[in-house]
Coordinates of C-alpha atoms in Angstrom, one line a residue:
M1 CA -71.9 -151.4 -66.4
N2 CA -74.0 -148.3 -65.9
V3 CA -71.4 -145.5 -65.7
Y4 CA -71.5 -141.9 -66.9
Y5 CA -68.7 -139.5 -67.8
N6 CA -68.5 -136.7 -70.3
P7 CA -65.9 -134.0 -70.1
L8 CA -68.3 -131.5 -71.6
D9 CA -70.6 -131.8 -68.6
K10 CA -69.2 -129.7 -65.8
V11 CA -70.6 -132.1 -63.2
C12 CA -68.0 -134.5 -64.6
K13 CA -65.1 -132.2 -65.4
S14 CA -65.2 -128.9 -63.6
V15 CA -63.4 -126.9 -66.4
T16 CA -64.5 -127.5 -70.0
G17 CA -61.6 -127.7 -72.5
G18 CA -58.0 -126.8 -71.7
I19 CA -57.1 -125.6 -68.2
K20 CA -54.6 -123.2 -66.7
R21 CA -51.5 -124.3 -65.0
N22 CA -51.9 -124.5 -61.2
E23 CA -55.7 -124.5 -61.6
D24 CA -57.7 -127.2 -59.6
L25 CA -59.6 -129.6 -61.8
V26 CA -62.2 -131.9 -60.4
I27 CA -63.0 -135.1 -62.3
N28 CA -66.2 -137.0 -61.4
V29 CA -67.3 -140.4 -62.8
F30 CA -70.9 -141.4 -61.9
G31 CA -72.0 -145.0 -61.3
D32 CA -73.9 -147.3 -58.9
G33 CA -71.2 -149.9 -58.5
D34 CA -68.6 -150.3 -55.7
E35 CA -65.8 -151.3 -58.1
P36 CA -62.5 -149.5 -57.8
C37 CA -61.9 -146.7 -60.3
L38 CA -58.5 -145.7 -61.4
F39 CA -57.7 -142.4 -63.2
V40 CA -54.8 -143.1 -65.6
L41 CA -52.9 -139.9 -66.5
F42 CA -49.8 -139.4 -68.6
K43 CA -48.1 -136.4 -70.1
D44 CA -47.4 -136.6 -73.8
G45 CA -44.4 -139.0 -74.1
G46 CA -44.3 -139.6 -70.4
E47 CA -45.0 -142.5 -67.9
A48 CA -48.5 -143.2 -66.8
Q49 CA -49.7 -142.4 -63.3
Y50 CA -52.5 -144.5 -61.7
L51 CA -54.6 -142.4 -59.3
H52 CA -57.2 -144.1 -57.1
M53 CA -60.5 -142.1 -57.4
K54 CA -62.4 -141.8 -54.2
K55 CA -66.0 -143.1 -54.1
C56 CA -68.4 -140.5 -52.7
G57 CA -72.0 -141.7 -53.0
R58 CA -72.8 -142.3 -56.7
C59 CA -69.5 -140.9 -58.0
W60 CA -65.8 -141.5 -58.1
T61 CA -63.8 -138.3 -57.8
V62 CA -60.3 -137.0 -58.1
T63 CA -58.9 -133.5 -57.9
L64 CA -55.9 -132.6 -60.2
N65 CA -53.5 -129.7 -60.3
F66 CA -50.9 -129.4 -63.0
S67 CA -47.6 -127.5 -62.3
E68 CA -46.4 -127.8 -65.9
T69 CA -47.9 -126.7 -69.2
G70 CA -48.3 -129.4 -71.8
L71 CA -50.5 -132.0 -73.4
Y72 CA -51.8 -134.7 -71.1
F73 CA -53.9 -137.8 -71.9
Y74 CA -56.1 -139.8 -69.6
Y75 CA -58.5 -142.7 -69.4
F76 CA -60.2 -144.8 -66.6
I77 CA -60.0 -148.4 -65.4
I78 CA -63.3 -149.2 -63.7
G79 CA -63.6 -152.7 -62.2
G80 CA -60.7 -153.8 -64.2
S81 CA -62.1 -152.6 -67.5
K82 CA -60.6 -149.8 -69.6
A83 CA -62.8 -146.8 -70.5
G84 CA -62.0 -143.8 -72.7
A85 CA -63.5 -141.3 -75.1
G86 CA -66.4 -142.6 -77.2
K87 CA -69.0 -141.0 -79.4
F88 CA -69.5 -137.3 -78.7
R89 CA -67.1 -137.7 -75.7
D90 CA -69.3 -140.1 -73.8
L91 CA -67.5 -142.9 -71.9
A92 CA -66.8 -146.0 -73.9
F93 CA -65.4 -149.4 -72.6
S94 CA -62.9 -151.1 -74.9
E95 CA -59.5 -152.7 -74.7
Q96 CA -58.4 -150.4 -77.6
I97 CA -59.5 -147.1 -75.9
S98 CA -59.2 -143.6 -77.3
C99 CA -57.8 -141.3 -74.6
Y100 CA -59.3 -138.1 -73.4
Q101 CA -56.9 -135.2 -73.4
I102 CA -56.2 -132.0 -71.4
V103 CA -54.2 -129.0 -72.7
V104 CA -52.6 -127.2 -69.8
Y105 CA -51.7 -123.7 -70.7
A106 CA -49.9 -120.8 -69.0
E107 CA -51.8 -118.8 -66.4
E108 CA -51.2 -115.5 -68.3
F109 CA -52.4 -116.8 -71.7
S110 CA -55.2 -114.7 -73.1
T111 CA -56.6 -114.0 -76.6
P112 CA -57.6 -110.5 -77.9
D113 CA -61.1 -109.5 -76.7
W114 CA -61.5 -107.2 -79.7
F115 CA -61.4 -110.1 -82.1
K116 CA -64.1 -112.2 -80.3
G117 CA -67.7 -111.7 -81.3
G118 CA -66.8 -109.9 -84.6
V119 CA -66.8 -110.7 -88.3
M120 CA -63.7 -111.3 -90.3
Y121 CA -63.4 -110.7 -94.1
Q122 CA -60.6 -112.2 -96.2
I123 CA -59.3 -110.2 -99.3
F124 CA -57.0 -111.4 -102.0
P125 CA -55.7 -107.9 -102.9
D126 CA -55.2 -108.2 -106.6
R127 CA -58.8 -109.4 -107.1
F128 CA -61.0 -107.3 -104.8
C129 CA -61.3 -103.8 -106.3
R130 CA -59.2 -101.7 -108.6
G131 CA -58.9 -98.1 -107.6
K132 CA -56.5 -95.7 -109.3
D133 CA -54.4 -97.1 -112.2
I134 CA -50.9 -98.2 -111.3
P135 CA -48.4 -99.2 -114.0
I136 CA -47.6 -102.9 -114.3
G137 CA -44.0 -104.0 -113.6
K138 CA -41.4 -105.8 -115.8
G139 CA -42.3 -109.4 -116.6
K140 CA -46.0 -109.0 -115.6
W141 CA -49.1 -108.4 -117.6
L142 CA -52.5 -106.8 -116.8
H143 CA -55.8 -108.3 -117.9
T144 CA -57.7 -105.8 -120.1
K145 CA -61.0 -106.9 -118.6
W146 CA -61.8 -107.1 -114.9
D147 CA -64.1 -110.1 -115.4
E148 CA -61.7 -112.3 -117.3
A149 CA -60.6 -115.7 -115.9
P150 CA -57.2 -115.8 -114.2
E151 CA -54.5 -117.4 -116.3
Y152 CA -54.2 -121.1 -115.5
R153 CA -52.3 -122.6 -118.4
M154 CA -48.6 -123.6 -118.3
N155 CA -46.0 -122.0 -120.4
A156 CA -43.6 -123.9 -122.8
Q157 CA -41.5 -124.9 -119.8
G158 CA -44.4 -126.5 -118.0
K159 CA -44.8 -123.8 -115.4
I160 CA -47.6 -121.5 -114.3
L161 CA -45.9 -118.1 -113.8
N162 CA -48.8 -116.4 -111.9
N163 CA -47.6 -113.2 -113.5
D164 CA -51.1 -112.1 -114.7
F165 CA -52.7 -109.2 -112.7
F166 CA -56.0 -107.5 -112.5
G167 CA -54.9 -104.4 -110.7
G168 CA -56.7 -104.6 -107.3
N169 CA -55.0 -102.2 -104.9
F170 CA -55.3 -100.4 -101.6
D171 CA -57.1 -97.4 -103.2
G172 CA -59.8 -99.8 -104.4
I173 CA -60.1 -101.6 -101.0
T174 CA -60.3 -98.3 -99.2
G175 CA -63.2 -97.2 -101.4
K176 CA -65.1 -100.3 -100.4
L177 CA -64.7 -100.0 -96.6
D178 CA -68.3 -98.8 -96.2
Y179 CA -69.4 -101.9 -98.0
L180 CA -67.5 -104.0 -95.6
A181 CA -68.9 -102.1 -92.7
S182 CA -72.4 -102.9 -94.0
L183 CA -71.6 -106.6 -93.6
G184 CA -70.6 -106.0 -89.9
V185 CA -66.9 -106.6 -90.7
T186 CA -64.7 -105.8 -87.7
V187 CA -61.4 -107.2 -89.0
V188 CA -59.9 -107.5 -92.5
Y189 CA -57.4 -110.3 -93.3
L190 CA -55.2 -109.5 -96.3
N191 CA -53.4 -112.1 -98.3
P192 CA -49.8 -111.0 -98.8
I193 CA -49.1 -107.4 -99.6
F194 CA -45.3 -107.2 -99.6
K195 CA -43.4 -106.7 -102.8
A196 CA -43.3 -109.9 -104.9
F197 CA -43.2 -111.1 -108.4
S198 CA -46.4 -113.2 -108.5
N199 CA -50.1 -112.1 -108.2
H200 CA -50.5 -114.2 -105.0
R201 CA -47.4 -112.6 -103.5
Y202 CA -46.5 -115.7 -101.4
D203 CA -43.1 -115.4 -103.0
T204 CA -42.0 -112.4 -100.9
G205 CA -39.5 -110.1 -102.6
D206 CA -39.1 -107.5 -99.8
Y207 CA -40.7 -107.8 -96.4
M208 CA -40.3 -104.1 -95.7
Q209 CA -41.9 -102.8 -98.9
I210 CA -45.6 -102.6 -100.0
D211 CA -45.9 -104.2 -103.5
P212 CA -45.9 -101.2 -105.9
L213 CA -48.9 -102.6 -107.7
L214 CA -50.9 -102.2 -104.5
G215 CA -50.0 -98.6 -104.1
S216 CA -47.6 -96.4 -102.1
D217 CA -46.9 -96.2 -98.4
A218 CA -49.3 -93.3 -98.3
D219 CA -52.0 -95.5 -99.8
F220 CA -51.4 -98.1 -97.2
D221 CA -51.4 -95.6 -94.4
N222 CA -54.7 -94.1 -95.7
F223 CA -56.2 -97.6 -95.8
I224 CA -55.3 -98.2 -92.2
T225 CA -56.6 -94.8 -91.1
E226 CA -59.9 -95.3 -92.9
C227 CA -60.2 -98.8 -91.3
E228 CA -59.6 -97.3 -87.9
R229 CA -62.2 -94.7 -88.5
R230 CA -64.8 -97.5 -89.0
K231 CA -63.4 -99.6 -86.1
I232 CA -62.1 -102.2 -88.5
R233 CA -58.8 -103.9 -87.6
V234 CA -56.3 -105.3 -90.1
I235 CA -54.2 -108.4 -90.0
L236 CA -51.6 -109.4 -92.6
D237 CA -50.5 -112.7 -94.1
G238 CA -47.1 -113.5 -92.7
V239 CA -45.1 -115.8 -95.0
F240 CA -42.0 -116.6 -93.1
N241 CA -41.3 -120.2 -94.2
H242 CA -40.0 -119.3 -97.6
T243 CA -39.2 -116.3 -99.8
G244 CA -39.3 -115.8 -103.5
D245 CA -36.3 -116.6 -105.6
D246 CA -36.8 -113.2 -107.1
S247 CA -36.2 -111.4 -103.8
R248 CA -33.8 -109.1 -102.2
Y249 CA -32.6 -112.0 -100.1
F250 CA -32.1 -114.7 -102.7
N251 CA -31.8 -112.5 -105.8
K252 CA -31.6 -115.3 -108.3
Y253 CA -32.1 -112.9 -111.3
G254 CA -30.1 -110.0 -110.1
N255 CA -33.1 -107.6 -109.9
Y256 CA -32.2 -106.2 -106.5
D257 CA -29.2 -103.9 -105.7
E258 CA -28.0 -106.2 -102.9
L259 CA -25.9 -109.4 -103.0
G260 CA -28.3 -112.3 -102.6
A261 CA -27.7 -115.8 -101.3
Y262 CA -28.0 -117.3 -104.8
Q263 CA -25.3 -115.0 -106.1
S264 CA -22.6 -115.5 -103.5
R265 CA -21.7 -117.4 -100.3
D266 CA -20.5 -114.0 -99.1
S267 CA -24.1 -112.7 -99.0
K268 CA -25.3 -111.7 -95.6
Y269 CA -28.4 -113.8 -96.5
Y270 CA -26.6 -116.9 -97.4
A271 CA -27.1 -118.6 -94.1
W272 CA -30.9 -118.1 -94.4
Y273 CA -31.1 -120.8 -97.0
N274 CA -30.2 -124.5 -97.3
F275 CA -28.2 -125.2 -100.4
K276 CA -27.6 -128.8 -101.4
H277 CA -25.3 -127.8 -104.2
F278 CA -24.5 -124.1 -104.5
P279 CA -26.1 -122.3 -106.2
D280 CA -28.6 -124.3 -108.3
K281 CA -29.8 -127.0 -105.8
Y282 CA -31.5 -125.7 -102.7
E283 CA -34.4 -126.6 -100.4
S284 CA -37.7 -125.1 -101.5
W285 CA -41.3 -125.2 -100.4
W286 CA -42.8 -128.5 -101.6
G287 CA -40.0 -128.6 -104.3
I288 CA -41.2 -125.4 -106.0
D289 CA -37.9 -123.8 -106.9
V290 CA -39.3 -120.2 -107.1
L291 CA -40.0 -120.5 -103.3
P292 CA -36.7 -121.3 -101.6
S293 CA -37.2 -122.4 -98.0
V294 CA -35.6 -120.3 -95.2
N295 CA -33.8 -121.6 -92.1
E296 CA -35.9 -120.1 -89.3
S297 CA -33.3 -121.2 -86.7
C298 CA -30.7 -118.9 -88.4
E299 CA -30.2 -116.1 -85.8
S300 CA -29.9 -113.3 -88.4
Y301 CA -33.1 -114.4 -90.1
S302 CA -34.9 -114.7 -86.8
Q303 CA -33.7 -111.3 -85.7
F304 CA -34.8 -109.8 -89.1
I305 CA -38.3 -111.1 -88.7
T306 CA -38.8 -110.8 -84.9
G307 CA -36.2 -108.5 -83.5
E308 CA -36.2 -104.8 -82.7
N309 CA -37.1 -102.9 -85.9
G310 CA -37.7 -106.2 -87.6
V311 CA -40.6 -107.2 -89.9
I312 CA -43.2 -107.8 -87.2
D313 CA -42.2 -104.7 -85.2
H314 CA -42.3 -102.6 -88.4
W315 CA -45.8 -103.5 -89.5
M316 CA -47.3 -103.6 -86.1
R317 CA -46.1 -100.0 -85.7
R318 CA -47.6 -99.2 -89.1
G319 CA -51.0 -99.9 -87.6
V320 CA -51.8 -103.6 -88.2
S321 CA -53.2 -105.7 -85.4
G322 CA -51.6 -109.0 -86.0
F323 CA -50.7 -111.7 -88.5
R324 CA -52.0 -114.9 -90.0
L325 CA -49.0 -117.3 -90.2
D326 CA -48.8 -119.2 -93.5
V327 CA -48.0 -122.9 -93.1
A328 CA -47.6 -122.6 -89.4
D329 CA -46.7 -126.3 -89.0
E330 CA -43.6 -125.7 -91.0
L331 CA -42.4 -123.0 -88.5
P332 CA -40.4 -124.1 -85.4
D333 CA -42.2 -123.6 -82.1
D334 CA -39.6 -121.2 -80.8
F335 CA -39.9 -119.1 -83.9
I336 CA -43.6 -118.7 -83.5
E337 CA -43.1 -117.8 -79.9
K338 CA -40.7 -115.0 -81.0
I339 CA -43.3 -113.8 -83.5
R340 CA -46.0 -113.6 -80.9
K341 CA -43.7 -111.9 -78.4
A342 CA -42.6 -109.3 -81.0
A343 CA -46.1 -108.5 -81.9
R344 CA -47.2 -108.1 -78.3
N345 CA -44.3 -106.0 -77.5
V346 CA -45.9 -103.4 -79.7
K347 CA -49.5 -104.1 -79.0
S348 CA -50.5 -106.1 -76.0
D349 CA -53.6 -107.3 -77.8
A350 CA -52.0 -108.4 -81.0
L351 CA -53.5 -111.4 -82.7
I352 CA -51.5 -114.3 -84.1
I353 CA -53.5 -116.9 -86.1
G354 CA -51.9 -120.1 -87.5
E355 CA -52.7 -121.9 -90.7
V356 CA -53.3 -125.3 -89.2
W357 CA -55.6 -127.7 -91.1
E358 CA -56.1 -130.3 -88.3
D359 CA -56.8 -130.3 -84.5
A360 CA -54.2 -127.8 -83.4
S361 CA -54.3 -129.0 -79.7
N362 CA -52.5 -132.2 -80.5
K363 CA -51.0 -131.7 -84.0
I364 CA -47.9 -133.6 -85.0
A365 CA -46.0 -132.0 -87.8
Y366 CA -42.8 -133.5 -89.2
S367 CA -42.8 -136.2 -86.5
K368 CA -42.9 -133.5 -83.7
R369 CA -45.8 -132.7 -81.4
R370 CA -46.6 -129.0 -81.6
K371 CA -47.4 -126.7 -78.7
Y372 CA -49.6 -124.2 -80.5
L373 CA -52.1 -123.5 -77.7
Q374 CA -50.1 -123.6 -74.5
G375 CA -49.8 -119.9 -74.0
K376 CA -46.7 -118.8 -75.9
E377 CA -47.4 -119.4 -79.6
L378 CA -50.8 -119.0 -81.3
D379 CA -54.0 -117.2 -80.3
S380 CA -56.1 -119.0 -82.8
V381 CA -56.1 -121.2 -85.9
M382 CA -58.0 -121.4 -89.1
D383 CA -60.8 -123.8 -88.2
Y384 CA -60.6 -126.4 -91.1
P385 CA -62.1 -129.2 -89.0
L386 CA -65.3 -127.2 -88.4
K387 CA -65.4 -126.1 -92.0
D388 CA -65.3 -129.7 -93.2
A389 CA -67.9 -130.8 -90.6
I390 CA -70.3 -128.0 -91.6
I391 CA -70.0 -128.9 -95.2
D392 CA -70.5 -132.6 -94.5
F393 CA -73.7 -131.8 -92.5
V394 CA -75.4 -129.6 -95.1
K395 CA -74.5 -131.9 -98.0
T396 CA -75.3 -135.3 -96.3
G397 CA -78.0 -134.1 -93.9
K398 CA -76.4 -136.1 -91.1
T399 CA -75.4 -134.4 -87.8
A400 CA -72.8 -136.9 -86.6
S401 CA -69.7 -135.4 -88.0
L402 CA -70.6 -131.9 -87.0
R403 CA -71.6 -132.9 -83.4
E404 CA -68.4 -134.9 -83.1
T405 CA -66.3 -132.0 -84.3
I406 CA -68.0 -129.5 -82.0
A407 CA -67.4 -131.9 -79.1
M408 CA -63.8 -132.4 -80.0
L409 CA -63.0 -128.7 -80.3
S410 CA -64.9 -127.9 -77.1
D411 CA -63.1 -130.6 -75.1
N412 CA -59.6 -130.1 -76.5
Y413 CA -59.2 -126.3 -76.9
P414 CA -58.8 -123.6 -74.2
K415 CA -62.0 -121.6 -74.0
C416 CA -60.2 -118.4 -75.0
V417 CA -59.0 -120.1 -78.2
L418 CA -62.4 -121.6 -78.9
D419 CA -63.9 -118.1 -78.8
S420 CA -61.2 -116.9 -81.2
L421 CA -61.3 -119.6 -83.9
M422 CA -61.2 -118.4 -87.5
N423 CA -64.4 -120.0 -88.8
I424 CA -64.1 -120.5 -92.6
L425 CA -66.2 -122.0 -95.3
G426 CA -63.7 -121.2 -98.1
T427 CA -60.3 -119.5 -98.6
H428 CA -57.9 -118.7 -101.3
D429 CA -56.6 -122.4 -101.0
T430 CA -60.0 -124.1 -101.4
A431 CA -62.8 -124.2 -104.0
R432 CA -65.6 -121.6 -103.6
I433 CA -68.2 -122.8 -101.1
L434 CA -71.0 -122.4 -103.5
T435 CA -69.2 -124.6 -106.1
V436 CA -68.5 -127.2 -103.4
L437 CA -72.2 -127.3 -102.4
G438 CA -73.2 -127.4 -106.0
G439 CA -71.4 -130.7 -106.3
I440 CA -70.6 -130.7 -110.0
P441 CA -67.2 -132.4 -110.6
A442 CA -64.6 -131.0 -112.9
N443 CA -61.8 -133.3 -114.2
N444 CA -59.2 -130.7 -115.3
K445 CA -58.5 -127.0 -115.3
D446 CA -60.1 -126.5 -118.7
E447 CA -63.4 -127.9 -117.3
M448 CA -62.9 -125.8 -114.1
N449 CA -62.6 -122.7 -116.3
K450 CA -65.9 -123.4 -118.1
I451 CA -68.3 -125.1 -115.7
S452 CA -70.8 -123.0 -113.8
L453 CA -73.9 -124.1 -111.9
S454 CA -77.2 -124.3 -113.6
D455 CA -80.0 -122.1 -112.2
T456 CA -81.6 -125.1 -110.4
A457 CA -78.2 -126.3 -109.0
R458 CA -77.3 -122.8 -108.0
E459 CA -80.6 -122.2 -106.1
Q460 CA -80.1 -125.5 -104.2
A461 CA -76.5 -124.6 -103.4
K462 CA -77.6 -121.2 -102.2
H463 CA -80.1 -122.8 -99.9
L464 CA -77.3 -125.0 -98.4
L465 CA -74.9 -122.1 -98.2
K466 CA -77.4 -120.1 -96.1
I467 CA -77.6 -123.0 -93.6
A468 CA -73.8 -123.4 -93.6
A469 CA -73.4 -119.6 -93.0
I470 CA -75.9 -119.7 -90.1
L471 CA -73.7 -122.3 -88.5
Q472 CA -70.5 -120.4 -89.3
F473 CA -71.9 -117.2 -87.7
T474 CA -73.5 -118.7 -84.6
L475 CA -71.1 -121.4 -83.4
F476 CA -68.1 -120.5 -81.2
G477 CA -65.4 -118.6 -82.9
V478 CA -65.3 -115.7 -85.4
P479 CA -66.8 -116.1 -88.9
C480 CA -64.5 -115.3 -91.8
V481 CA -66.1 -114.5 -95.1
Y482 CA -63.9 -115.1 -98.1
Y483 CA -64.4 -112.1 -100.4
G484 CA -67.2 -112.7 -102.9
D485 CA -68.8 -115.6 -101.1
E486 CA -71.5 -113.2 -99.8
I487 CA -72.5 -112.4 -103.4
G488 CA -72.5 -116.0 -104.6
M489 CA -69.2 -116.2 -106.5
E490 CA -68.4 -119.6 -107.9
G491 CA -65.0 -121.2 -108.7
Y492 CA -63.1 -124.5 -108.3
G493 CA -59.6 -124.6 -106.8
D494 CA -56.7 -122.2 -107.4
P495 CA -56.8 -120.0 -109.4
F496 CA -60.5 -120.2 -110.1
C497 CA -61.3 -119.5 -106.4
R498 CA -59.4 -116.2 -107.0
H499 CA -61.7 -114.6 -109.6
T500 CA -62.2 -110.9 -109.4
F501 CA -65.0 -109.6 -107.2
D502 CA -68.0 -109.0 -109.5
W503 CA -69.2 -105.5 -108.5
D504 CA -71.6 -105.4 -111.4
K505 CA -73.3 -108.7 -110.8
Q506 CA -74.2 -109.5 -107.3
D507 CA -76.7 -111.9 -105.8
N508 CA -78.5 -109.3 -103.7
E509 CA -80.7 -111.9 -102.0
L510 CA -77.6 -113.7 -100.7
L511 CA -75.9 -110.4 -99.9
E512 CA -78.8 -109.3 -97.8
F513 CA -78.7 -112.6 -95.9
Y514 CA -75.1 -112.1 -95.0
K515 CA -75.8 -108.5 -93.9
K516 CA -78.5 -109.9 -91.6
L517 CA -76.0 -112.4 -90.1
G518 CA -73.6 -109.5 -89.6
R519 CA -76.3 -107.5 -87.8
L520 CA -77.0 -110.5 -85.6
R521 CA -73.3 -110.5 -84.5
Q522 CA -73.4 -106.8 -83.8
R523 CA -76.7 -106.9 -81.9
A524 CA -75.5 -109.8 -79.7
F525 CA -71.8 -109.0 -79.7
G526 CA -71.3 -109.8 -76.0
L527 CA -73.1 -113.1 -76.4
F528 CA -71.1 -114.3 -79.4
R529 CA -67.8 -113.1 -77.9
D530 CA -67.5 -115.7 -75.1
S531 CA -70.8 -117.4 -74.2
E532 CA -71.0 -121.2 -73.8
Y533 CA -72.3 -123.5 -76.5
R534 CA -75.0 -125.9 -75.3
E535 CA -76.6 -128.7 -77.4
I536 CA -80.4 -128.7 -76.7
F537 CA -81.5 -131.5 -79.0
A538 CA -80.0 -133.7 -81.7
D539 CA -80.9 -136.7 -83.7
D540 CA -79.5 -138.0 -87.0
K541 CA -80.8 -135.1 -89.0
C542 CA -81.6 -132.3 -86.7
L543 CA -79.4 -130.1 -84.4
V544 CA -80.7 -127.5 -82.0
Y545 CA -78.2 -125.5 -79.8
E546 CA -78.1 -122.5 -77.6
R547 CA -75.8 -119.6 -77.1
A548 CA -76.7 -117.7 -73.9
K549 CA -75.2 -115.1 -71.7
G550 CA -76.9 -113.1 -69.0
V551 CA -80.4 -112.2 -70.2
E552 CA -79.6 -112.8 -73.8
Q553 CA -80.3 -116.0 -75.6
V554 CA -80.0 -117.3 -79.2
I555 CA -81.3 -120.7 -80.2
V556 CA -80.3 -122.1 -83.6
A557 CA -82.3 -125.0 -85.1
V558 CA -81.1 -126.8 -88.2
N559 CA -83.3 -129.6 -89.5
M560 CA -82.0 -131.4 -92.6
G561 CA -84.5 -134.3 -92.3
S562 CA -88.3 -134.7 -93.0
D563 CA -89.5 -134.8 -89.4
I564 CA -91.1 -131.9 -87.6
F565 CA -90.1 -130.8 -84.1
D566 CA -91.4 -128.3 -81.6
I567 CA -89.3 -126.1 -79.4
K568 CA -91.2 -125.1 -76.2
Y569 CA -90.4 -122.2 -74.0
N570 CA -92.0 -119.5 -71.9
G571 CA -92.7 -116.1 -73.5
R572 CA -91.9 -114.7 -76.9
M573 CA -89.0 -115.4 -79.2
F574 CA -88.3 -113.9 -82.6
D575 CA -87.2 -115.6 -85.9
F576 CA -84.3 -113.3 -86.5
L577 CA -84.3 -113.9 -90.3
S578 CA -88.0 -113.4 -90.9
G579 CA -88.8 -111.0 -88.0
E580 CA -91.8 -113.1 -87.0
C581 CA -92.7 -113.5 -83.3
Y582 CA -93.7 -116.8 -81.7
E583 CA -95.3 -117.4 -78.3
N584 CA -94.2 -120.3 -76.2
V585 CA -93.6 -122.7 -79.1
F586 CA -91.7 -122.8 -82.4
T587 CA -92.1 -125.5 -84.9
I588 CA -89.0 -126.7 -86.7
K589 CA -90.0 -127.6 -90.3
P590 CA -88.1 -130.0 -92.5
L591 CA -85.1 -128.7 -94.5
T592 CA -84.9 -125.4 -92.6
A593 CA -82.5 -123.4 -90.5
T594 CA -83.7 -120.9 -88.0
I595 CA -82.2 -118.4 -85.6
L596 CA -84.4 -117.6 -82.6
T597 CA -83.6 -114.6 -80.4
D598 CA -85.2 -113.2 -77.3
F599 CA -84.8 -109.7 -78.8
K600 CA -86.4 -108.1 -81.8
P601 CA -84.4 -108.3 -85.0

């Protein structure tokens, strides 16, 4: 049966991706036959509706309008045969069909324009830069050398205490803001900064206090002021699923001058936690007893985080522009809604990003479908699917996974979310991208601590990283550089992906490459902010795509195979990386990645 439908083609689906509530949506299926075509639609968990599509010439058509937000699925029955989503979203006939989907979101839903088109930079505060000396606290120790390895060995009780520090602080970060500006950075994402016992600070001790090892309130305020002077925004890590056991709220060790939940059922914080047997058995994050889980549905906890003068309100008024929510799929939907509302009550363009590792449009967490992208919860998510697909492409040389992921995201996400995705290649939770691309396995932490790439392996990994970074910076969304990736830092998983930034030993070639990508984003800011993605050509090994808006155009060509291709056009285009100009034709050579622009670099 000769039938064509692809939701990424606007002649088939009038709106690409998610749609607004009460917005008309036209669906067209093209084919030469006269068979009846049914459009089968059902809301998530609801009954199916069978709509007869009208045949008009060579297409069957139906117009939809959704009065309720939500997640909807659909497929077709053409001439009695079922047809649903196939490879790259093309129509596929099968009895075991995969449904297409539509996210219907609230009319007023928007994502911050200031975030789109920019460059994000993630900093693990203890490891980026040490400014003035700050005394270490009780129960913690300071490395004597900045370039030492983080402590990874267990103590006699079989625990890793994470109580070793290097002394990175706000004074140090502030002193490097010009460096960040040279990378084109427009927003800094900080791993937790609130008072805590550990070096990673995901064990919050006091949500209202800067960790003393990072500096004073004045140091933080100065950091914000200096960021604003350079037009750099700041978002914080919001860890609201659990606290530390050594916290003002739990106070297991009596280090705070307030009655904690662990100490007494009479504590005003007792209802925040879920005790199985008071006081020693309680719910904790993934069974880690130093991270007692909180009950987000507890009214007093919810008010403390999202109410007037609460945590969100406090830090937004201190100058931050939003939050990245740790383990977002462990936070109830209504709690995330309250966080977003609290942030936007202070700043109408506040940004809320969720840590979600899968497709956020249809995510099921703990047996419940989540509503992340329907207008009241998240603005964006960390784009782990794209990260994995980019890495797969550059390592295997095969385009299929990347093309499928691009199609999936484009089809499933609202456009305003697509433009705001946090495009990562590595984070504090994953191995360094250069190490991943180097491909040398390590069997245990002792090996992880010792292994580094040979000169040959490093050069090959750098070549692949440049290609991956081109994709990261030119696909839809906002690239987020994990501190040190731009200078070629290596490291396996936690804590080896959290080495200190090596200010004395930088890969200047790689650094200059990242600076060029930052300049590209600056030069074509409007284009990268919200332009459409269009695939121009693809085969098994080569992908060519366009980002275009108005008179500006950027063409990206990545060829991981051995074939040679020509891109033909009228006029001149420039290789942004080399600066060379090409008339009417550009030859894509094997194992290369190129950015062509219609403006001079």
